[in-house]
PDB file of C-alpha atoms in Angstrom:
ATOM      1  CA  MET A 297       0.000   0.000   0.000  1.00 49.00           C
ATOM      2  CA  ASP A 298       1.326   3.402  -0.947  1.00 48.00           C
ATOM      3  CA  PRO A 299       2.176   5.296   2.291  1.00 46.00           C
ATOM      4  CA  PHE A 300       1.130   8.597   0.734  1.00 41.00           C
ATOM      5  CA  GLU A 301      -2.230   7.078  -0.186  1.00 48.00           C
ATOM      6  CA  SER A 302      -2.646   5.981   3.436  1.00 46.00           C
ATOM      7  CA  ILE A 303      -1.859   9.486   4.639  1.00 42.00           C
ATOM      8  CA  ASP A 304      -4.341  10.979   2.175  1.00 47.00           C
ATOM      9  CA  HIS A 305      -6.973   8.515   3.349  1.00 47.00           C
ATOM     10  CA  MET A 306      -6.394   9.481   6.981  1.00 44.00           C
ATOM     11  CA  GLU A 307      -6.584  13.160   6.092  1.00 45.00           C
ATOM     12  CA  ASP A 308      -9.880  12.564   4.283  1.00 47.00           C
ATOM     13  CA  GLU A 309     -11.281  10.793   7.343  1.00 48.00           C
ATOM     14  CA  ASP A 310     -10.118  13.644   9.588  1.00 48.00           C
ATOM     15  CA  TYR A 311     -11.749  16.151   7.210  1.00 44.00           C
ATOM     16  CA  PHE A 312     -15.094  14.346   7.192  1.00 45.00           C
ATOM     17  CA  ASP A 313     -14.976  13.864  10.968  1.00 53.00           C
ATOM     18  CA  HIS A 314     -14.302  17.579  11.412  1.00 54.00           C
ATOM     19  CA  GLU A 315     -17.092  18.512   8.982  1.00 57.00           C
ATOM     20  CA  GLU A 316     -19.560  16.217  10.779  1.00 60.00           C
ATOM     21  CA  TYR A 317     -18.527  17.712  14.098  1.00 55.00           C
ATOM     22  CA  MET A 318     -19.126  21.248  12.799  1.00 59.00           C
ATOM     23  CA  ILE A 319     -22.579  20.291  11.472  1.00 62.00           C
ATOM     24  CA  GLN A 320     -23.532  18.748  14.808  1.00 64.00           C
ATOM     25  CA  ALA A 321     -22.201  21.773  16.687  1.00 61.00           C
ATOM     26  CA  MET A 322     -24.180  24.168  14.512  1.00 64.00           C
ATOM     27  CA  ALA A 323     -27.353  22.100  14.935  1.00 66.00           C
ATOM     28  CA  LEU A 324     -26.849  22.046  18.708  1.00 67.00           C
ATOM     29  CA  HIS A 325     -26.286  25.806  18.719  1.00 61.00           C
ATOM     30  CA  ARG A 326     -29.516  26.403  16.777  1.00 66.00           C
ATOM     31  CA  GLN A 327     -31.420  24.130  19.133  1.00 67.00           C
ATOM     32  CA  GLN A 328     -30.076  25.902  22.208  1.00 66.00           C
ATOM     33  CA  HIS A 329     -30.864  29.291  20.647  1.00 61.00           C
ATOM     34  CA  ALA A 330     -34.438  28.194  19.920  1.00 62.00           C
ATOM     35  CA  VAL A 331     -34.875  26.877  23.462  1.00 59.00           C
ATOM     36  CA  GLU A 332     -33.498  30.100  24.951  1.00 60.00           C
ATOM     37  CA  GLY A 333     -35.799  32.163  22.714  1.00 60.00           C
ATOM     38  CA  ALA A 334     -38.821  30.109  23.712  1.00 56.00           C
ATOM     39  CA  SER A 335     -37.856  30.414  27.376  1.00 56.00           C
ATOM     40  CA  ALA A 336     -37.514  34.183  27.046  1.00 54.00           C
ATOM     41  CA  SER A 337     -40.888  34.345  25.310  1.00 54.00           C
ATOM     42  CA  ARG A 338     -42.453  32.298  28.093  1.00 53.00           C
ATOM     43  CA  ARG A 339     -40.876  34.580  30.677  1.00 53.00           C
ATOM     44  CA  ARG A 340     -42.317  37.619  28.930  1.00 52.00           C
ATOM     45  CA  ASN A 341     -45.736  36.021  28.600  1.00 55.00           C
ATOM     46  CA  SER A 342     -45.682  34.629  32.109  1.00 55.00           C
ATOM     47  CA  GLN A 343     -45.220  38.009  33.725  1.00 59.00           C
ATOM     48  CA  PRO A 344     -48.032  38.387  36.249  1.00 63.00           C
ATOM     49  CA  ARG A 345     -50.849  40.566  34.953  1.00 64.00           C
ATOM     50  CA  MET A 346     -51.560  43.578  37.098  1.00 69.00           C
ATOM     51  CA  PHE A 347     -54.947  43.267  38.754  1.00 64.00           C
ATOM     52  CA  ILE A 348     -57.087  46.395  38.502  1.00 70.00           C
ATOM     53  CA  ARG A 349     -60.065  46.675  40.796  1.00 70.00           C
ATOM     54  CA  ARG A 350     -62.378  48.307  38.275  1.00 71.00           C
ATOM     55  CA  ASN A 351     -65.570  47.910  40.297  1.00 80.00           C
ATOM     56  CA  PRO A 352     -67.864  46.925  37.384  1.00 82.00           C
ATOM     57  CA  LEU A 353     -70.995  47.461  39.489  1.00 87.00           C
ATOM     58  CA  GLU A 354     -70.110  51.124  39.836  1.00 89.00           C
ATOM     59  CA  GLY A 355     -69.652  51.339  36.077  1.00 89.00           C
ATOM     60  CA  HIS A 356     -73.028  49.677  35.461  1.00 92.00           C
ATOM     61  CA  GLU A 357     -74.790  51.987  37.911  1.00 93.00           C
ATOM     62  CA  ARG A 358     -73.276  55.088  36.304  1.00 93.00           C
ATOM     63  CA  LEU A 359     -74.202  53.859  32.823  1.00 94.00           C
ATOM     64  CA  TRP A 360     -77.756  53.061  33.948  1.00 95.00           C
ATOM     65  CA  ASN A 361     -78.290  56.453  35.594  1.00 95.00           C
ATOM     66  CA  ASP A 362     -76.813  58.310  32.634  1.00 95.00           C
ATOM     67  CA  TYR A 363     -78.937  56.760  29.886  1.00 95.00           C
ATOM     68  CA  PHE A 364     -81.483  54.151  31.022  1.00 95.00           C
ATOM     69  CA  ALA A 365     -83.015  55.354  34.292  1.00 93.00           C
ATOM     70  CA  GLU A 366     -86.287  57.282  34.440  1.00 91.00           C
ATOM     71  CA  PRO A 367     -85.489  60.100  34.387  1.00 92.00           C
ATOM     72  CA  SER A 368     -81.980  59.709  32.979  1.00 93.00           C
ATOM     73  CA  ILE A 369     -79.238  62.295  33.249  1.00 94.00           C
ATOM     74  CA  TYR A 370     -78.812  62.616  29.477  1.00 94.00           C
ATOM     75  CA  LEU A 371     -81.769  63.372  27.222  1.00 95.00           C
ATOM     76  CA  PRO A 372     -82.880  61.099  24.338  1.00 94.00           C
ATOM     77  CA  ASN A 373     -81.194  63.279  21.705  1.00 95.00           C
ATOM     78  CA  VAL A 374     -77.846  62.811  23.460  1.00 95.00           C
ATOM     79  CA  PHE A 375     -78.459  59.057  23.647  1.00 96.00           C
ATOM     80  CA  ARG A 376     -79.127  58.892  19.904  1.00 94.00           C
ATOM     81  CA  ARG A 377     -76.010  60.904  19.107  1.00 93.00           C
ATOM     82  CA  ARG A 378     -73.720  58.788  21.261  1.00 92.00           C
ATOM     83  CA  PHE A 379     -75.242  55.371  20.563  1.00 94.00           C
ATOM     84  CA  ARG A 380     -76.149  56.137  16.914  1.00 91.00           C
ATOM     85  CA  MET A 381     -79.741  54.974  17.467  1.00 92.00           C
ATOM     86  CA  HIS A 382     -82.834  55.634  19.553  1.00 95.00           C
ATOM     87  CA  ARG A 383     -83.005  54.031  22.978  1.00 95.00           C
ATOM     88  CA  ASN A 384     -85.950  51.792  22.015  1.00 95.00           C
ATOM     89  CA  LEU A 385     -83.935  50.293  19.162  1.00 95.00           C
ATOM     90  CA  PHE A 386     -80.928  49.831  21.428  1.00 96.00           C
ATOM     91  CA  LEU A 387     -83.032  48.000  24.012  1.00 96.00           C
ATOM     92  CA  ARG A 388     -84.496  45.766  21.309  1.00 96.00           C
ATOM     93  CA  ILE A 389     -81.008  44.859  20.083  1.00 96.00           C
ATOM     94  CA  HIS A 390     -79.816  44.442  23.670  1.00 96.00           C
ATOM     95  CA  SER A 391     -82.583  41.967  24.520  1.00 96.00           C
ATOM     96  CA  ALA A 392     -82.059  39.963  21.321  1.00 96.00           C
ATOM     97  CA  VAL A 393     -78.277  39.731  21.749  1.00 97.00           C
ATOM     98  CA  GLU A 394     -78.520  38.804  25.434  1.00 96.00           C
ATOM     99  CA  ALA A 395     -81.011  36.029  24.624  1.00 96.00           C
ATOM    100  CA  HIS A 396     -78.876  34.788  21.715  1.00 96.00           C
ATOM    101  CA  ASP A 397     -75.476  34.561  23.421  1.00 95.00           C
ATOM    102  CA  ASP A 398     -75.028  33.619  27.071  1.00 94.00           C
ATOM    103  CA  TYR A 399     -71.757  35.566  27.075  1.00 95.00           C
ATOM    104  CA  PHE A 400     -73.707  38.801  27.556  1.00 95.00           C
ATOM    105  CA  VAL A 401     -75.647  37.548  30.590  1.00 93.00           C
ATOM    106  CA  GLN A 402     -74.267  38.997  33.823  1.00 91.00           C
ATOM    107  CA  LYS A 403     -72.572  36.298  35.901  1.00 90.00           C
ATOM    108  CA  ARG A 404     -70.735  35.928  39.184  1.00 87.00           C
ATOM    109  CA  ASP A 405     -67.047  35.137  39.332  1.00 81.00           C
ATOM    110  CA  ALA A 406     -65.383  32.479  41.478  1.00 82.00           C
ATOM    111  CA  SER A 407     -65.563  34.730  44.534  1.00 81.00           C
ATOM    112  CA  GLY A 408     -69.289  35.320  44.067  1.00 83.00           C
ATOM    113  CA  ARG A 409     -68.993  38.918  42.881  1.00 84.00           C
ATOM    114  CA  LEU A 410     -71.124  40.110  39.983  1.00 88.00           C
ATOM    115  CA  GLY A 411     -69.228  40.780  36.794  1.00 89.00           C
ATOM    116  CA  LEU A 412     -69.926  43.060  33.864  1.00 92.00           C
ATOM    117  CA  SER A 413     -73.538  43.548  32.850  1.00 94.00           C
ATOM    118  CA  SER A 414     -74.870  43.096  29.340  1.00 95.00           C
ATOM    119  CA  LEU A 415     -75.372  46.857  29.119  1.00 95.00           C
ATOM    120  CA  GLN A 416     -71.667  47.453  29.743  1.00 95.00           C
ATOM    121  CA  LYS A 417     -70.507  44.895  27.173  1.00 95.00           C
ATOM    122  CA  ILE A 418     -72.920  46.000  24.453  1.00 96.00           C
ATOM    123  CA  THR A 419     -72.282  49.689  25.145  1.00 95.00           C
ATOM    124  CA  ALA A 420     -68.538  49.116  24.770  1.00 94.00           C
ATOM    125  CA  ALA A 421     -69.095  47.288  21.470  1.00 93.00           C
ATOM    126  CA  ILE A 422     -71.376  49.970  20.027  1.00 93.00           C
ATOM    127  CA  ARG A 423     -69.103  52.819  21.148  1.00 91.00           C
ATOM    128  CA  MET A 424     -66.140  51.199  19.391  1.00 89.00           C
ATOM    129  CA  LEU A 425     -68.207  50.725  16.235  1.00 89.00           C
ATOM    130  CA  ALA A 426     -69.601  54.256  16.412  1.00 88.00           C
ATOM    131  CA  TYR A 427     -66.408  56.160  17.201  1.00 86.00           C
ATOM    132  CA  GLY A 428     -63.797  53.801  15.769  1.00 84.00           C
ATOM    133  CA  VAL A 429     -61.777  54.010  18.985  1.00 82.00           C
ATOM    134  CA  THR A 430     -59.531  51.399  20.559  1.00 80.00           C
ATOM    135  CA  THR A 431     -60.564  49.079  23.357  1.00 79.00           C
ATOM    136  CA  ASP A 432     -58.453  50.960  25.904  1.00 81.00           C
ATOM    137  CA  LEU A 433     -60.705  54.031  25.724  1.00 83.00           C
ATOM    138  CA  MET A 434     -63.694  52.006  26.934  1.00 82.00           C
ATOM    139  CA  ASP A 435     -62.088  51.274  30.292  1.00 81.00           C
ATOM    140  CA  GLU A 436     -62.445  54.621  32.036  1.00 83.00           C
ATOM    141  CA  TYR A 437     -66.203  55.041  31.607  1.00 86.00           C
ATOM    142  CA  VAL A 438     -67.581  51.520  31.104  1.00 88.00           C
ATOM    143  CA  ARG A 439     -65.062  49.901  33.491  1.00 88.00           C
ATOM    144  CA  ILE A 440     -64.202  47.097  31.078  1.00 90.00           C
ATOM    145  CA  GLY A 441     -60.754  45.675  30.325  1.00 87.00           C
ATOM    146  CA  GLU A 442     -59.175  45.748  26.864  1.00 88.00           C
ATOM    147  CA  SER A 443     -59.416  42.026  26.161  1.00 88.00           C
ATOM    148  CA  THR A 444     -63.000  41.876  27.433  1.00 90.00           C
ATOM    149  CA  ALA A 445     -64.011  44.877  25.321  1.00 91.00           C
ATOM    150  CA  ARG A 446     -62.417  43.301  22.258  1.00 90.00           C
ATOM    151  CA  LEU A 447     -64.188  39.999  22.846  1.00 93.00           C
ATOM    152  CA  SER A 448     -67.476  41.795  23.494  1.00 93.00           C
ATOM    153  CA  MET A 449     -67.313  43.553  20.138  1.00 91.00           C
ATOM    154  CA  LYS A 450     -66.490  40.320  18.300  1.00 92.00           C
ATOM    155  CA  LYS A 451     -69.354  38.445  19.893  1.00 95.00           C
ATOM    156  CA  PHE A 452     -71.719  41.382  19.443  1.00 96.00           C
ATOM    157  CA  VAL A 453     -71.042  41.626  15.699  1.00 92.00           C
ATOM    158  CA  LYS A 454     -71.449  37.877  15.224  1.00 94.00           C
ATOM    159  CA  ALA A 455     -74.679  37.905  17.218  1.00 96.00           C
ATOM    160  CA  ILE A 456     -76.099  40.767  15.128  1.00 95.00           C
ATOM    161  CA  VAL A 457     -75.367  38.914  11.887  1.00 93.00           C
ATOM    162  CA  SER A 458     -76.810  35.688  13.254  1.00 95.00           C
ATOM    163  CA  ILE A 459     -79.985  37.316  14.610  1.00 96.00           C
ATOM    164  CA  PHE A 460     -80.805  39.911  11.965  1.00 94.00           C
ATOM    165  CA  GLY A 461     -78.894  38.640   8.935  1.00 91.00           C
ATOM    166  CA  GLY A 462     -81.792  36.540   7.675  1.00 89.00           C
ATOM    167  CA  GLU A 463     -83.995  39.624   7.516  1.00 88.00           C
ATOM    168  CA  TYR A 464     -81.626  42.396   6.481  1.00 86.00           C
ATOM    169  CA  LEU A 465     -78.828  40.576   4.585  1.00 84.00           C
ATOM    170  CA  ARG A 466     -80.994  38.322   2.423  1.00 84.00           C
ATOM    171  CA  SER A 467     -81.490  38.440  -1.339  1.00 83.00           C
ATOM    172  CA  PRO A 468     -84.516  40.477  -2.509  1.00 83.00           C
ATOM    173  CA  THR A 469     -87.822  38.647  -2.748  1.00 84.00           C
ATOM    174  CA  ASN A 470     -90.303  39.066  -5.592  1.00 84.00           C
ATOM    175  CA  SER A 471     -92.208  41.674  -3.595  1.00 87.00           C
ATOM    176  CA  ASP A 472     -88.947  43.527  -2.880  1.00 85.00           C
ATOM    177  CA  ILE A 473     -88.080  43.519  -6.583  1.00 84.00           C
ATOM    178  CA  ALA A 474     -91.528  44.822  -7.521  1.00 85.00           C
ATOM    179  CA  ARG A 475     -91.202  47.648  -4.995  1.00 87.00           C
ATOM    180  CA  LEU A 476     -87.704  48.560  -6.224  1.00 84.00           C
ATOM    181  CA  LEU A 477     -88.825  48.576  -9.844  1.00 84.00           C
ATOM    182  CA  GLU A 478     -91.722  50.848  -8.971  1.00 86.00           C
ATOM    183  CA  VAL A 479     -89.364  53.277  -7.245  1.00 84.00           C
ATOM    184  CA  GLY A 480     -87.090  53.257 -10.291  1.00 83.00           C
ATOM    185  CA  GLN A 481     -90.041  53.861 -12.594  1.00 83.00           C
ATOM    186  CA  ASN A 482     -91.149  56.862 -10.546  1.00 85.00           C
ATOM    187  CA  ARG A 483     -87.633  58.308 -10.708  1.00 82.00           C
ATOM    188  CA  GLY A 484     -87.460  58.135 -14.500  1.00 83.00           C
ATOM    189  CA  PHE A 485     -85.453  54.909 -14.823  1.00 83.00           C
ATOM    190  CA  PRO A 486     -87.798  52.042 -15.777  1.00 81.00           C
ATOM    191  CA  GLU A 487     -86.790  48.632 -14.392  1.00 77.00           C
ATOM    192  CA  MET A 488     -83.949  50.107 -12.328  1.00 81.00           C
ATOM    193  CA  LEU A 489     -83.240  47.962  -9.261  1.00 79.00           C
ATOM    194  CA  GLY A 490     -81.204  50.607  -7.463  1.00 79.00           C
ATOM    195  CA  SER A 491     -77.809  52.268  -7.358  1.00 79.00           C
ATOM    196  CA  ILE A 492     -74.491  50.600  -6.658  1.00 75.00           C
ATOM    197  CA  ASP A 493     -71.353  51.928  -5.027  1.00 71.00           C
ATOM    198  CA  CYS A 494     -68.434  50.488  -3.112  1.00 65.00           C
ATOM    199  CA  MET A 495     -66.057  51.170  -0.261  1.00 58.00           C
ATOM    200  CA  HIS A 496     -62.528  49.929   0.260  1.00 52.00           C
ATOM    201  CA  TRP A 497     -63.552  47.149   2.609  1.00 52.00           C
ATOM    202  CA  LYS A 498     -63.172  43.615   1.309  1.00 47.00           C
ATOM    203  CA  TRP A 499     -66.368  41.564   1.181  1.00 44.00           C
ATOM    204  CA  LYS A 500     -65.236  37.999   0.585  1.00 42.00           C
ATOM    205  CA  ASN A 501     -68.756  36.598   0.026  1.00 42.00           C
ATOM    206  CA  CYS A 502     -69.743  38.896  -2.839  1.00 45.00           C
ATOM    207  CA  PRO A 503     -68.116  37.142  -5.833  1.00 45.00           C
ATOM    208  CA  SER A 504     -69.270  33.634  -4.904  1.00 48.00           C
ATOM    209  CA  ALA A 505     -72.676  34.645  -3.592  1.00 46.00           C
ATOM    210  CA  TRP A 506     -73.725  36.732  -6.579  1.00 48.00           C
ATOM    211  CA  LYS A 507     -71.964  34.926  -9.415  1.00 52.00           C
ATOM    212  CA  GLY A 508     -74.510  33.838 -11.999  1.00 51.00           C
ATOM    213  CA  HIS A 509     -77.508  35.115 -10.032  1.00 56.00           C
ATOM    214  CA  ALA A 510     -79.830  37.925 -11.039  1.00 56.00           C
ATOM    215  CA  PRO A 511     -83.480  38.620 -10.282  1.00 59.00           C
ATOM    216  CA  PRO A 512     -85.787  37.834 -13.225  1.00 62.00           C
ATOM    217  CA  CYS A 513     -86.921  40.941 -15.059  1.00 65.00           C
ATOM    218  CA  ASN A 514     -88.537  41.443 -18.491  1.00 67.00           C
ATOM    219  CA  TYR A 515     -89.466  44.812 -19.943  1.00 65.00           C
ATOM    220  CA  THR A 516     -89.550  46.860 -23.159  1.00 68.00           C
ATOM    221  CA  ILE A 517     -88.112  50.348 -23.736  1.00 68.00           C
ATOM    222  CA  ASN A 518     -88.367  52.096 -27.107  1.00 71.00           C
ATOM    223  CA  GLY A 519     -89.292  48.827 -28.771  1.00 74.00           C
ATOM    224  CA  HIS A 520     -86.287  46.924 -27.381  1.00 72.00           C
ATOM    225  CA  GLU A 521     -86.792  43.826 -25.240  1.00 74.00           C
ATOM    226  CA  TYR A 522     -84.689  43.472 -22.073  1.00 70.00           C
ATOM    227  CA  THR A 523     -84.452  40.484 -19.747  1.00 71.00           C
ATOM    228  CA  MET A 524     -82.368  41.893 -16.888  1.00 74.00           C
ATOM    229  CA  GLY A 525     -82.724  44.784 -14.511  1.00 75.00           C
ATOM    230  CA  TYR A 526     -79.871  47.184 -13.976  1.00 78.00           C
ATOM    231  CA  TYR A 527     -78.152  49.345 -11.386  1.00 80.00           C
ATOM    232  CA  LEU A 528     -76.943  52.905 -11.718  1.00 84.00           C
ATOM    233  CA  ALA A 529     -73.170  53.158 -11.287  1.00 82.00           C
ATOM    234  CA  ASP A 530     -70.336  55.638 -11.671  1.00 80.00           C
ATOM    235  CA  GLY A 531     -67.471  55.543 -14.129  1.00 77.00           C
ATOM    236  CA  ILE A 532     -65.190  53.152 -12.220  1.00 75.00           C
ATOM    237  CA  TYR A 533     -67.355  50.118 -12.985  1.00 76.00           C
ATOM    238  CA  HIS A 534     -67.181  47.810 -15.989  1.00 77.00           C
ATOM    239  CA  SER A 535     -69.338  48.476 -19.029  1.00 81.00           C
ATOM    240  CA  TRP A 536     -71.795  45.679 -18.385  1.00 78.00           C
ATOM    241  CA  ALA A 537     -75.410  45.429 -19.461  1.00 75.00           C
ATOM    242  CA  THR A 538     -76.525  45.390 -15.819  1.00 77.00           C
ATOM    243  CA  LEU A 539     -74.755  48.682 -15.018  1.00 81.00           C
ATOM    244  CA  VAL A 540     -75.869  52.028 -16.424  1.00 82.00           C
ATOM    245  CA  LYS A 541     -73.185  54.678 -16.011  1.00 84.00           C
ATOM    246  CA  THR A 542     -73.262  58.408 -16.502  1.00 84.00           C
ATOM    247  CA  ILE A 543     -71.910  60.103 -19.622  1.00 85.00           C
ATOM    248  CA  PRO A 544     -68.551  61.815 -19.025  1.00 86.00           C
ATOM    249  CA  ALA A 545     -68.344  65.323 -20.505  1.00 84.00           C
ATOM    250  CA  PRO A 546     -71.760  65.095 -22.184  1.00 87.00           C
ATOM    251  CA  HIS A 547     -72.546  67.179 -25.261  1.00 89.00           C
ATOM    252  CA  GLY A 548     -76.031  68.054 -26.365  1.00 88.00           C
ATOM    253  CA  LYS A 549     -79.246  68.494 -24.431  1.00 89.00           C
ATOM    254  CA  LYS A 550     -80.221  64.808 -24.372  1.00 89.00           C
ATOM    255  CA  LYS A 551     -76.886  63.588 -23.052  1.00 88.00           C
ATOM    256  CA  LYS A 552     -76.640  66.404 -20.522  1.00 89.00           C
ATOM    257  CA  HIS A 553     -80.173  65.708 -19.328  1.00 88.00           C
ATOM    258  CA  PHE A 554     -79.471  61.975 -18.986  1.00 85.00           C
ATOM    259  CA  ALA A 555     -76.210  62.576 -17.106  1.00 86.00           C
ATOM    260  CA  ALA A 556     -77.930  64.983 -14.724  1.00 87.00           C
ATOM    261  CA  CYS A 557     -80.785  62.552 -14.043  1.00 86.00           C
ATOM    262  CA  GLN A 558     -78.450  59.586 -13.575  1.00 82.00           C
ATOM    263  CA  GLU A 559     -76.159  61.436 -11.184  1.00 83.00           C
ATOM    264  CA  SER A 560     -79.137  62.801  -9.272  1.00 84.00           C
ATOM    265  CA  ALA A 561     -80.662  59.339  -8.885  1.00 82.00           C
ATOM    266  CA  ARG A 562     -77.344  57.967  -7.640  1.00 82.00           C
ATOM    267  CA  LYS A 563     -77.269  60.417  -4.747  1.00 79.00           C
ATOM    268  CA  ASP A 564     -79.196  57.909  -2.626  1.00 79.00           C
ATOM    269  CA  VAL A 565     -76.399  55.356  -2.449  1.00 77.00           C
ATOM    270  CA  GLU A 566     -73.730  58.050  -2.047  1.00 76.00           C
ATOM    271  CA  ARG A 567     -75.698  59.543   0.817  1.00 76.00           C
ATOM    272  CA  ALA A 568     -76.160  56.079   2.322  1.00 76.00           C
ATOM    273  CA  PHE A 569     -72.410  55.500   2.364  1.00 74.00           C
ATOM    274  CA  GLY A 570     -71.825  58.986   3.707  1.00 76.00           C
ATOM    275  CA  VAL A 571     -74.293  58.450   6.549  1.00 76.00           C
ATOM    276  CA  LEU A 572     -72.823  55.010   7.264  1.00 76.00           C
ATOM    277  CA  GLN A 573     -69.302  56.392   7.607  1.00 76.00           C
ATOM    278  CA  ALA A 574     -70.486  59.349   9.673  1.00 75.00           C
ATOM    279  CA  ARG A 575     -72.572  57.210  12.007  1.00 80.00           C
ATOM    280  CA  PHE A 576     -70.142  54.302  12.417  1.00 79.00           C
ATOM    281  CA  ALA A 577     -66.621  55.663  12.213  1.00 74.00           C
ATOM    282  CA  ILE A 578     -65.043  52.211  12.344  1.00 75.00           C
ATOM    283  CA  VAL A 579     -65.639  51.806   8.587  1.00 75.00           C
ATOM    284  CA  ARG A 580     -63.777  55.038   7.769  1.00 73.00           C
ATOM    285  CA  GLY A 581     -60.406  53.611   8.687  1.00 69.00           C
ATOM    286  CA  PRO A 582     -58.660  50.328   7.965  1.00 66.00           C
ATOM    287  CA  ALA A 583     -59.551  47.168   9.857  1.00 65.00           C
ATOM    288  CA  ARG A 584     -57.303  46.632  12.862  1.00 64.00           C
ATOM    289  CA  TYR A 585     -57.613  42.868  13.068  1.00 63.00           C
ATOM    290  CA  PHE A 586     -54.871  40.706  11.610  1.00 58.00           C
ATOM    291  CA  GLN A 587     -57.209  38.001  10.322  1.00 61.00           C
ATOM    292  CA  PRO A 588     -60.320  38.458   8.132  1.00 60.00           C
ATOM    293  CA  GLU A 589     -62.164  36.006  10.383  1.00 64.00           C
ATOM    294  CA  PHE A 590     -62.160  37.079  14.033  1.00 57.00           C
TER     295      PHE A 590
END
């Protein structure tokens, strides 16, 4: 056996042993680093939460005397401005939500003390929707913690959709379509179903829910037969048969008259979006949740 070949073979073995050692050392280092990071994260998360004696009963009593007692401190017009609705409507929603979700029923904690009332939780949810404020701002007046206020708003929104969605979020019935067509006829747009507009809030159900569906509609205008209703829209929408847009820079009396009538009729949906954003400020800004489903 060639002695130099033996030396080369030994050097190769030493090289591979050294390389394997380095790989193992690096893997061990990564593992230790991950363990230390997880331990540090646990230490941060395991810091004892500071207990705040908020006295929720005092918060409930103040809220009751301010808005729900007879007589209350604040008049009905102040209630409507701050809650974005009349008190009778609020109480109707309050009763329905409390009956729908046991989370809103006032309970006692492990020590037997009464917790937050349904009025406090629902008031916090509506104030956040109305003013678009963070959960921390609800604490001082309502006496509700950040995490509880956040959970209250989530459960409140889900309860509203579950309770009232079948009535207010449904597709139009035949009687609804007939009423809408009559309104369109009276406004100078025969067979118009309404006006359409959008906001920069994603609605994930729209494409799948409406794809291939349209209410049946048959009518004749100027001797032409049509089988679909239509919506009034502005210039950002596609040129589809179901969307009637205004005429940009119209020339001539007919085109100017049509553009004026179309833009005037579309004021209803623009006003609706304006009122919605003014009444519930949460839709004016971007969503703060990380996930679409909360």
